[in-house]
Amino acid sequence: MAMFHLSFSMLKRSAGKSSCYLAAYNARERIEDLRTGDVYDYSYRSDQFHHCILAPEHTPLNIIKNSAVLWNEIEKVEKRKDAQLSRYFDIAIPVELDNDAKIALVKNYCKRNFVSKGMIADISFHDLDGHNPHAHVMLTLREITPQGFGNKNRSWNEHDLMDEWRASWSRMSNRALERAGSANRMNHRSLAAQREEAIALAKAAKETGRLDIANEQLARAVELNRPALTRIDRKSWHTKRAKTLRAAEQVQAAQTKQAANDFRQLFNSDVSHLMTVNLNTFRIERLKAKPTPQQPVLVIPERKRRFKPVQAKQRDMSLYYGVAPKTEKPTLLRRKREINLHKLYDFIKTFMSVLVKHSVHKAIPETAITTLVAPAVIDPLQDAKILADISQAEIIIDPVTKLKITRRQWESMGTTGKSADVSVPPDANYNHEPEKKQKPEKTSEAISFPPLPEEKKVSTKSNGFTLPKLRFGSGKRKDE
């Protein structure tokens, strides 16, 4: 879609900029500023499509040899530290045209509006095969003579002249679109100014009785009743905030366009005296036709299923709409440990052996003389009493004092809350010996070796000079 974009700016030395820097960026070249010695290299960029310099006929050829020579001459001529170096602008080219038509359109526009007045235009074309074809243009501020640059022309800075340049680009672009067979058009004015013009034309057409023209202009005013699109810098195109802003603006533009189409359909139809108005939005809607009667259709109910049908996996639409994908965190599952039954059995056995110990009855050796004993009469009450006494005499270990006591004493301590006197029977064995530590294996013990015999020092005689022997201590010195 053809869009109008044309903005003029002034390159100033007071802002810390150099014309060589801007020329190197636009032409994707390596240019050295001879005045400061700085080097600007943008030759690594590959979006340069075409570059040319347009100048008046009487311009010296040595000045327009290339961009480096031209703008170093400008830097040499300008002496002030706050000098204005160049006027530059970037211009959006309609995508409906082919590359040759795009280049010819920009060149004709610069020749008609700038070169004819005495300016030199340095033009660079970028991204002509992409979605954002545009051109960068740098214009000189001084008049050119056969001897070189002259004085600055202040009339080129008038604001009315810039409005004329914008209108000229709009007219030339619309002619090029018409020759290319495209129905798209562009306008250099704001949306508010275009809407006011459409309302004025509708009033004039209604006074003359041309209702068809008046209705078309009113529909155009409805379509223009929206805010202008916000310009987004190229570095911010792919940010989430820029995408959200652009999507909201496009939705609003589509709504106004749909409202304008509904307005046209309403007044172009044969039932223009009938209309439907939505009271919630105050929007004119289409007149809905009466529904045609339908024949009854036999519908077989769906068979009941024992299990729920498998639901289709939801597609990830983050790549289509630019939203963050919804990912669910997997549930944390505890790892099941295998139970070692042997270790569990050993632990229970050890625990029970320490907690409860039954009394051990020593086996009485049978006497050699056997005696005949009469069979005793079985008494059930006496047997129950004996079993109760045995259970009460059971020996347990106090978990606090670590002493061996009977169950009867433990129960008396629990009921009275006082410490009971423990009577030690003569046949009880309360000597609790701790478990003996196993001796380490012989291989782990330190091996002791017998001492080595002392070495006898053999004195070596020397034929040279020897010192007398000296002794320190309480003993007397003996002369040799």
Coordinates of C-alpha atoms in Angstrom, one line a residue:
M1 CA 0.0 0.0 0.0
A2 CA 1.3 3.4 -1.0
M3 CA 2.1 5.6 2.1
F4 CA 3.2 9.3 2.1
H5 CA 6.4 10.0 4.1
L6 CA 8.6 13.0 3.4
S7 CA 10.4 14.8 6.2
F8 CA 13.1 17.5 5.9
S9 CA 15.9 18.1 8.4
M10 CA 18.9 20.3 8.8
L11 CA 22.4 18.9 9.4
K12 CA 24.3 21.3 11.9
R13 CA 27.9 21.3 13.0
S14 CA 26.8 22.6 16.4
A15 CA 25.1 19.2 17.0
G16 CA 28.4 17.4 16.7
K17 CA 27.6 16.0 13.2
S18 CA 29.6 16.0 10.0
S19 CA 28.4 15.9 6.5
C20 CA 31.0 13.2 5.7
Y21 CA 29.4 11.0 8.3
L22 CA 25.9 11.3 6.8
A23 CA 27.2 10.8 3.3
A24 CA 29.1 7.7 4.3
Y25 CA 26.0 6.2 6.0
N26 CA 23.7 6.9 3.0
A27 CA 26.1 5.8 0.3
R28 CA 27.4 2.8 2.4
E29 CA 31.0 3.8 1.8
R30 CA 34.2 4.6 3.7
I31 CA 34.8 8.4 3.8
E32 CA 37.5 10.3 5.7
D33 CA 36.7 13.8 7.0
L34 CA 39.9 15.7 6.0
R35 CA 39.0 18.6 8.4
T36 CA 39.0 16.5 11.6
G37 CA 40.7 13.3 10.4
D38 CA 37.8 11.1 11.4
V39 CA 37.0 8.0 9.3
Y40 CA 33.4 6.8 8.8
D41 CA 33.1 3.3 7.4
Y42 CA 29.6 1.8 6.5
S43 CA 30.8 -0.4 3.6
Y44 CA 29.8 -3.5 5.5
R45 CA 26.1 -2.8 4.9
S46 CA 24.5 -4.6 2.0
D47 CA 21.1 -2.8 1.4
Q48 CA 22.5 -0.2 -1.0
F49 CA 20.7 -0.6 -4.4
H50 CA 21.6 2.5 -6.4
H51 CA 23.5 5.8 -5.8
C52 CA 23.8 9.0 -8.0
I53 CA 24.7 12.7 -7.7
L54 CA 22.5 15.2 -9.6
A55 CA 23.9 18.8 -10.2
P56 CA 23.3 21.8 -12.4
E57 CA 25.0 22.0 -15.8
H58 CA 27.5 24.7 -14.8
T59 CA 28.9 22.6 -11.8
P60 CA 32.7 21.9 -11.9
L61 CA 33.2 18.2 -12.5
N62 CA 36.0 17.9 -9.9
I63 CA 33.5 18.7 -7.1
I64 CA 30.9 16.0 -8.0
K65 CA 33.4 13.2 -8.6
N66 CA 32.1 11.2 -5.7
S67 CA 30.4 11.8 -2.3
A68 CA 33.8 12.0 -0.4
V69 CA 35.1 14.9 -2.6
L70 CA 31.7 16.8 -2.6
W71 CA 31.2 16.8 1.2
N72 CA 34.8 17.4 2.1
E73 CA 34.6 20.5 -0.1
I74 CA 31.5 21.6 1.9
E75 CA 33.4 21.0 5.2
K76 CA 36.2 23.1 3.8
V77 CA 34.0 26.0 2.7
E78 CA 32.0 26.2 6.0
K79 CA 34.2 28.0 8.6
R80 CA 31.8 28.6 11.5
K81 CA 31.6 26.2 14.4
D82 CA 27.8 26.4 14.3
A83 CA 27.4 26.3 10.5
Q84 CA 24.5 24.6 8.7
L85 CA 26.1 21.9 6.4
S86 CA 23.3 20.3 4.5
R87 CA 19.5 19.8 4.2
Y88 CA 18.6 16.1 4.0
F89 CA 15.4 14.1 3.9
D90 CA 14.3 10.5 3.5
I91 CA 11.4 9.6 1.2
A92 CA 9.1 6.5 1.1
I93 CA 8.7 5.1 -2.5
P94 CA 5.4 3.3 -3.5
V95 CA 5.9 -0.5 -3.4
E96 CA 3.5 -0.9 -6.4
L97 CA 6.2 0.4 -8.8
D98 CA 9.0 -1.6 -10.2
N99 CA 12.7 -0.7 -9.4
D100 CA 13.3 1.3 -12.6
A101 CA 10.1 3.3 -12.1
K102 CA 11.1 3.9 -8.5
I103 CA 14.5 5.3 -9.5
A104 CA 13.1 7.4 -12.3
L105 CA 10.4 8.8 -10.0
V106 CA 12.9 10.0 -7.4
K107 CA 15.3 11.4 -10.0
N108 CA 12.6 13.4 -11.8
Y109 CA 11.3 14.8 -8.5
C110 CA 14.8 16.0 -7.4
K111 CA 15.5 17.5 -10.8
R112 CA 12.2 19.4 -10.9
N113 CA 12.3 20.8 -7.4
F114 CA 15.9 21.1 -6.3
V115 CA 18.5 20.8 -9.1
S116 CA 16.5 23.4 -11.2
K117 CA 16.9 25.9 -8.4
G118 CA 20.8 25.4 -8.2
M119 CA 21.2 22.7 -5.6
I120 CA 23.3 19.6 -5.8
A121 CA 21.4 16.4 -4.8
D122 CA 23.2 13.3 -3.5
I123 CA 20.7 10.4 -3.7
S124 CA 21.0 6.8 -2.3
F125 CA 18.3 4.1 -2.8
H126 CA 17.9 1.4 -0.1
D127 CA 15.8 -1.8 0.1
L128 CA 14.0 -1.4 -3.3
D129 CA 13.3 -5.1 -3.4
G130 CA 12.0 -5.3 0.2
H131 CA 8.9 -4.1 2.1
N132 CA 10.4 -0.7 2.8
P133 CA 11.7 1.0 -0.3
H134 CA 13.0 4.4 0.4
A135 CA 15.7 7.0 -0.7
H136 CA 18.0 9.3 1.3
V137 CA 18.7 12.7 -0.3
M138 CA 21.3 15.3 0.8
L139 CA 21.0 18.8 -0.6
T140 CA 23.6 21.6 -0.6
L141 CA 22.8 25.0 0.9
R142 CA 25.1 27.3 -1.2
E143 CA 24.6 28.3 -4.8
I144 CA 27.0 26.6 -7.2
T145 CA 29.0 28.6 -9.8
P146 CA 31.6 27.5 -12.4
Q147 CA 34.3 28.6 -9.9
G148 CA 32.8 26.7 -7.0
F149 CA 30.4 27.3 -4.1
G150 CA 29.0 30.8 -3.6
N151 CA 26.9 32.3 -0.9
K152 CA 24.0 30.6 0.9
N153 CA 20.5 31.1 -0.5
R154 CA 18.2 31.8 2.5
S155 CA 15.0 31.7 0.3
W156 CA 15.4 27.9 0.2
N157 CA 14.5 27.7 3.9
E158 CA 11.0 29.1 3.6
H159 CA 8.2 27.0 5.1
D160 CA 5.8 27.5 2.2
L161 CA 8.5 26.1 -0.2
M162 CA 8.6 22.9 1.8
D163 CA 4.8 22.5 1.6
E164 CA 5.1 22.9 -2.1
W165 CA 7.8 20.2 -2.3
R166 CA 5.5 17.8 -0.3
A167 CA 2.6 18.5 -2.6
S168 CA 4.8 18.0 -5.7
W169 CA 5.8 14.5 -4.5
S170 CA 2.2 13.6 -3.8
R171 CA 1.1 14.6 -7.3
M172 CA 4.0 12.9 -9.1
S173 CA 3.6 9.6 -7.1
N174 CA -0.2 9.5 -7.9
R175 CA 0.6 9.9 -11.6
A176 CA 3.1 7.1 -11.4
L177 CA 0.6 4.9 -9.6
E178 CA -2.0 5.6 -12.2
R179 CA 0.4 4.7 -15.0
A180 CA 1.2 1.5 -13.2
G181 CA -2.5 0.6 -13.0
S182 CA -2.8 0.8 -9.2
A183 CA -5.9 2.1 -7.5
N184 CA -4.0 3.3 -4.4
R185 CA -3.4 7.0 -3.9
M186 CA -1.5 9.2 -1.4
N187 CA -2.1 12.7 0.0
H188 CA 0.5 14.9 1.7
R189 CA -2.1 16.7 3.9
S190 CA -3.2 15.5 7.4
L191 CA -6.3 13.4 8.0
A192 CA -8.1 16.3 9.7
A193 CA -7.5 18.6 6.7
Q194 CA -8.7 15.9 4.3
R195 CA -11.9 15.3 6.4
E196 CA -12.7 19.0 6.4
E197 CA -12.3 19.2 2.7
A198 CA -14.6 16.2 2.2
I199 CA -17.3 17.7 4.3
A200 CA -17.1 21.0 2.4
L201 CA -17.4 19.3 -0.9
A202 CA -20.4 17.3 0.3
K203 CA -22.2 20.5 1.3
A204 CA -21.4 22.1 -2.0
A205 CA -22.7 19.0 -3.9
K206 CA -25.9 18.9 -1.9
E207 CA -26.7 22.5 -2.7
T208 CA -26.3 21.8 -6.4
G209 CA -28.5 18.7 -6.2
R210 CA -25.7 16.1 -6.8
L211 CA -26.7 13.7 -4.0
D212 CA -24.4 10.9 -5.4
I213 CA -21.3 13.1 -5.0
A214 CA -22.5 14.4 -1.6
N215 CA -22.9 10.8 -0.3
E216 CA -19.5 9.7 -1.6
Q217 CA -17.8 12.7 0.1
L218 CA -19.6 12.0 3.3
A219 CA -18.5 8.3 3.2
R220 CA -14.9 9.6 2.6
A221 CA -15.2 11.8 5.7
V222 CA -16.4 8.8 7.8
E223 CA -13.4 6.8 6.6
L224 CA -11.0 9.7 7.5
N225 CA -12.4 10.1 11.0
R226 CA -9.5 8.3 12.7
P227 CA -6.1 9.3 14.2
A228 CA -3.0 9.1 12.1
L229 CA -0.6 6.2 12.3
T230 CA 2.2 6.6 14.7
R231 CA 5.7 6.5 13.2
I232 CA 7.8 3.7 14.6
D233 CA 11.5 3.8 14.4
R234 CA 13.1 1.0 12.5
K235 CA 15.0 -0.3 15.6
S236 CA 11.6 -0.8 17.4
W237 CA 9.7 -2.6 14.6
H238 CA 10.0 -6.0 16.3
T239 CA 9.3 -5.0 19.9
K240 CA 6.1 -6.1 21.6
R241 CA 5.0 -2.6 22.4
A242 CA 5.4 -1.5 18.7
K243 CA 3.5 -4.5 17.4
T244 CA 0.6 -4.0 19.9
L245 CA 0.4 -0.3 19.0
R246 CA 0.4 -1.0 15.2
A247 CA -2.3 -3.7 15.6
A248 CA -4.6 -1.4 17.5
E249 CA -4.2 1.4 14.9
Q250 CA -4.9 -1.0 12.1
V251 CA -8.0 -2.4 13.8
Q252 CA -9.3 1.2 14.2
A253 CA -8.6 2.0 10.6
A254 CA -10.4 -1.2 9.4
Q255 CA -13.5 -0.2 11.5
T256 CA -13.7 3.3 10.0
K257 CA -13.3 1.8 6.5
Q258 CA -16.1 -0.7 7.2
A259 CA -18.3 2.1 8.4
A260 CA -17.7 4.1 5.2
N261 CA -18.6 1.0 3.1
D262 CA -21.8 0.5 5.0
F263 CA -22.6 4.2 4.5
R264 CA -22.1 3.8 0.7
Q265 CA -24.1 0.6 0.5
L266 CA -27.0 2.2 2.4
F267 CA -27.4 5.2 0.1
N268 CA -26.6 3.3 -3.1
S269 CA -29.3 0.6 -2.4
D270 CA -33.0 0.7 -3.5
V271 CA -34.2 0.7 0.1
S272 CA -32.5 3.9 1.1
H273 CA -35.5 4.9 3.2
L274 CA -35.0 1.9 5.5
M275 CA -32.0 1.6 7.8
T276 CA -30.9 -0.2 10.9
V277 CA -29.1 1.7 13.7
N278 CA -27.2 0.0 16.5
L279 CA -28.1 2.0 19.6
N280 CA -25.1 0.7 21.5
T281 CA -22.5 2.0 19.0
F282 CA -24.7 4.4 16.9
R283 CA -23.5 2.7 13.8
I284 CA -25.5 2.2 10.7
E285 CA -25.7 -1.5 9.9
R286 CA -26.9 -3.5 6.9
L287 CA -30.5 -4.4 6.5
K288 CA -30.8 -8.1 7.2
A289 CA -33.1 -10.1 4.9
K290 CA -35.8 -12.3 6.4
P291 CA -34.6 -15.9 6.9
T292 CA -36.0 -18.4 4.5
P293 CA -38.1 -21.2 6.0
Q294 CA -36.2 -24.4 6.3
Q295 CA -37.5 -28.0 6.1
P296 CA -37.2 -30.1 9.2
V297 CA -34.1 -32.3 9.3
L298 CA -34.0 -35.6 11.2
V299 CA -30.9 -35.5 13.4
I300 CA -29.7 -38.7 15.0
P301 CA -28.3 -38.2 18.5
E302 CA -24.7 -39.0 19.1
R303 CA -24.0 -42.3 20.5
K304 CA -23.0 -42.3 24.2
R305 CA -19.4 -43.1 24.8
R306 CA -18.0 -44.9 27.7
F307 CA -14.8 -42.8 27.7
K308 CA -14.3 -39.2 26.9
P309 CA -13.0 -38.5 23.4
V310 CA -9.4 -37.5 23.0
Q311 CA -9.1 -33.7 22.8
A312 CA -6.9 -32.2 20.1
K313 CA -3.8 -30.6 21.3
Q314 CA -4.0 -26.8 21.2
R315 CA -1.8 -25.2 18.6
D316 CA 0.9 -22.7 19.7
M317 CA -0.2 -19.4 18.0
S318 CA 2.7 -17.4 19.4
L319 CA 4.4 -17.3 15.9
Y320 CA 1.2 -16.1 14.2
Y321 CA 0.1 -13.3 16.6
G322 CA 3.3 -12.4 18.4
V323 CA 2.0 -13.3 21.9
A324 CA 3.9 -15.2 24.5
P325 CA 3.3 -19.0 24.3
K326 CA 1.4 -20.5 27.2
T327 CA 3.5 -23.3 28.6
E328 CA 2.4 -25.3 31.7
K329 CA 5.1 -26.4 34.1
P330 CA 5.3 -30.2 34.4
T331 CA 4.2 -31.7 37.7
L332 CA 7.0 -32.7 40.0
L333 CA 6.9 -36.5 40.6
R334 CA 8.8 -38.0 43.6
R335 CA 11.1 -40.8 42.7
K336 CA 9.9 -44.1 44.3
R337 CA 12.7 -45.8 46.2
E338 CA 13.0 -49.5 46.2
I339 CA 12.6 -51.0 49.7
N340 CA 15.3 -53.5 50.7
L341 CA 13.4 -56.1 52.7
H342 CA 16.5 -57.6 54.2
K343 CA 17.6 -54.3 55.7
L344 CA 14.1 -53.7 57.0
Y345 CA 14.0 -57.1 58.7
D346 CA 17.4 -56.6 60.4
F347 CA 16.3 -53.2 61.7
I348 CA 13.0 -54.5 63.2
K349 CA 14.8 -57.4 64.7
T350 CA 17.5 -55.2 66.3
F351 CA 14.9 -52.7 67.6
M352 CA 12.7 -55.3 69.2
S353 CA 15.7 -57.1 70.8
V354 CA 16.8 -53.8 72.5
L355 CA 13.3 -52.6 73.5
V356 CA 11.9 -55.8 75.0
K357 CA 13.9 -58.7 76.5
H358 CA 12.1 -61.7 78.1
S359 CA 13.4 -63.5 81.1
V360 CA 15.6 -66.4 80.3
H361 CA 14.9 -69.6 82.4
K362 CA 17.9 -71.8 82.8
A363 CA 17.3 -75.4 82.1
I364 CA 17.6 -77.6 85.3
P365 CA 19.5 -80.8 84.6
E366 CA 17.5 -83.8 85.3
T367 CA 18.6 -86.0 88.3
A368 CA 19.9 -89.3 87.6
I369 CA 17.3 -90.8 90.0
T370 CA 13.8 -90.9 88.4
T371 CA 10.8 -90.7 90.7
L372 CA 7.3 -91.4 89.9
V373 CA 5.0 -88.5 90.3
A374 CA 1.3 -88.9 90.6
P375 CA -0.7 -87.0 88.0
A376 CA -1.9 -83.6 89.2
V377 CA -5.5 -82.5 89.1
I378 CA -6.0 -79.7 86.4
D379 CA -7.4 -76.5 88.0
P380 CA -8.2 -73.7 85.4
L381 CA -8.2 -70.9 88.0
Q382 CA -4.8 -71.8 89.2
D383 CA -3.4 -71.9 85.6
A384 CA -4.8 -68.4 84.9
K385 CA -3.2 -67.1 88.1
I386 CA 0.2 -68.6 87.1
L387 CA 0.0 -67.1 83.6
A388 CA -0.8 -63.7 85.1
D389 CA 2.2 -63.9 87.5
I390 CA 4.4 -64.8 84.6
S391 CA 3.2 -61.8 82.6
Q392 CA 3.7 -59.5 85.5
A393 CA 7.2 -60.9 86.1
E394 CA 8.2 -60.1 82.6
I395 CA 11.4 -58.0 82.5
I396 CA 11.5 -54.8 80.4
I397 CA 14.0 -51.9 80.0
D398 CA 13.1 -48.5 81.2
P399 CA 13.6 -46.1 78.3
V400 CA 14.6 -43.2 80.6
T401 CA 17.0 -44.9 83.1
K402 CA 18.0 -47.8 80.9
L403 CA 17.5 -50.2 83.8
K404 CA 15.8 -53.6 83.7
I405 CA 12.5 -53.7 85.6
T406 CA 9.5 -56.0 85.7
R407 CA 6.2 -55.1 84.2
R408 CA 4.6 -55.0 87.6
Q409 CA 7.1 -52.3 88.7
W410 CA 6.6 -50.4 85.5
E411 CA 2.8 -50.4 86.0
S412 CA 3.1 -49.3 89.6
M413 CA 5.4 -46.4 88.5
G414 CA 2.9 -45.3 85.9
T415 CA -0.1 -45.3 88.3
T416 CA 1.5 -43.7 91.3
G417 CA 3.9 -41.3 89.6
K418 CA 6.7 -42.3 92.1
S419 CA 9.8 -44.3 91.5
A420 CA 9.3 -47.8 92.8
D421 CA 11.9 -49.8 94.6
V422 CA 13.5 -52.4 92.4
S423 CA 14.3 -55.6 94.1
V424 CA 17.0 -57.6 92.4
P425 CA 16.2 -61.3 92.4
P426 CA 19.2 -63.6 93.0
D427 CA 18.9 -65.3 89.7
A428 CA 18.6 -62.1 87.6
N429 CA 21.5 -61.0 85.5
Y430 CA 21.5 -57.2 85.1
N431 CA 25.1 -56.7 84.1
H432 CA 24.6 -55.1 80.8
E433 CA 27.8 -55.3 78.9
P434 CA 28.3 -52.9 75.9
E435 CA 28.9 -54.4 72.6
K436 CA 32.5 -55.1 72.0
K437 CA 34.0 -53.4 69.0
Q438 CA 35.4 -55.8 66.5
K439 CA 39.1 -55.6 66.1
P440 CA 40.3 -54.4 62.8
E441 CA 41.7 -56.9 60.4
K442 CA 45.4 -57.7 60.6
T443 CA 46.0 -56.1 57.3
S444 CA 44.8 -52.7 58.7
E445 CA 47.1 -52.8 61.8
A446 CA 50.3 -50.9 61.7
I447 CA 53.3 -53.2 61.1
S448 CA 56.2 -52.6 63.4
F449 CA 59.7 -53.3 62.0
P450 CA 62.8 -54.0 64.1
P451 CA 65.2 -51.1 64.5
L452 CA 68.0 -50.9 62.0
P453 CA 71.6 -51.2 63.2
E454 CA 73.4 -47.9 63.7
E455 CA 75.9 -47.0 61.1
K456 CA 79.5 -46.6 62.2
K457 CA 81.0 -43.4 61.0
V458 CA 84.4 -43.9 59.5
S459 CA 86.7 -40.9 60.0
T460 CA 88.5 -39.8 56.9
K461 CA 92.0 -38.4 57.4
S462 CA 92.8 -35.3 55.5
N463 CA 96.3 -34.2 54.8
G464 CA 95.3 -30.6 54.9
F465 CA 94.8 -28.1 57.7
T466 CA 92.7 -29.3 60.7
L467 CA 91.2 -27.3 63.6
P468 CA 91.7 -28.3 67.2
K469 CA 88.8 -30.0 68.9
L470 CA 86.7 -27.7 71.2
R471 CA 84.4 -28.8 73.9
F472 CA 81.8 -26.6 75.5
G473 CA 80.3 -27.4 79.0
S474 CA 81.2 -27.8 82.6
G475 CA 84.1 -30.2 81.9
K476 CA 87.7 -29.1 81.9
R477 CA 89.6 -28.6 78.8
K478 CA 92.2 -31.2 78.1
D479 CA 95.1 -30.3 76.0
E480 CA 96.1 -32.7 73.3

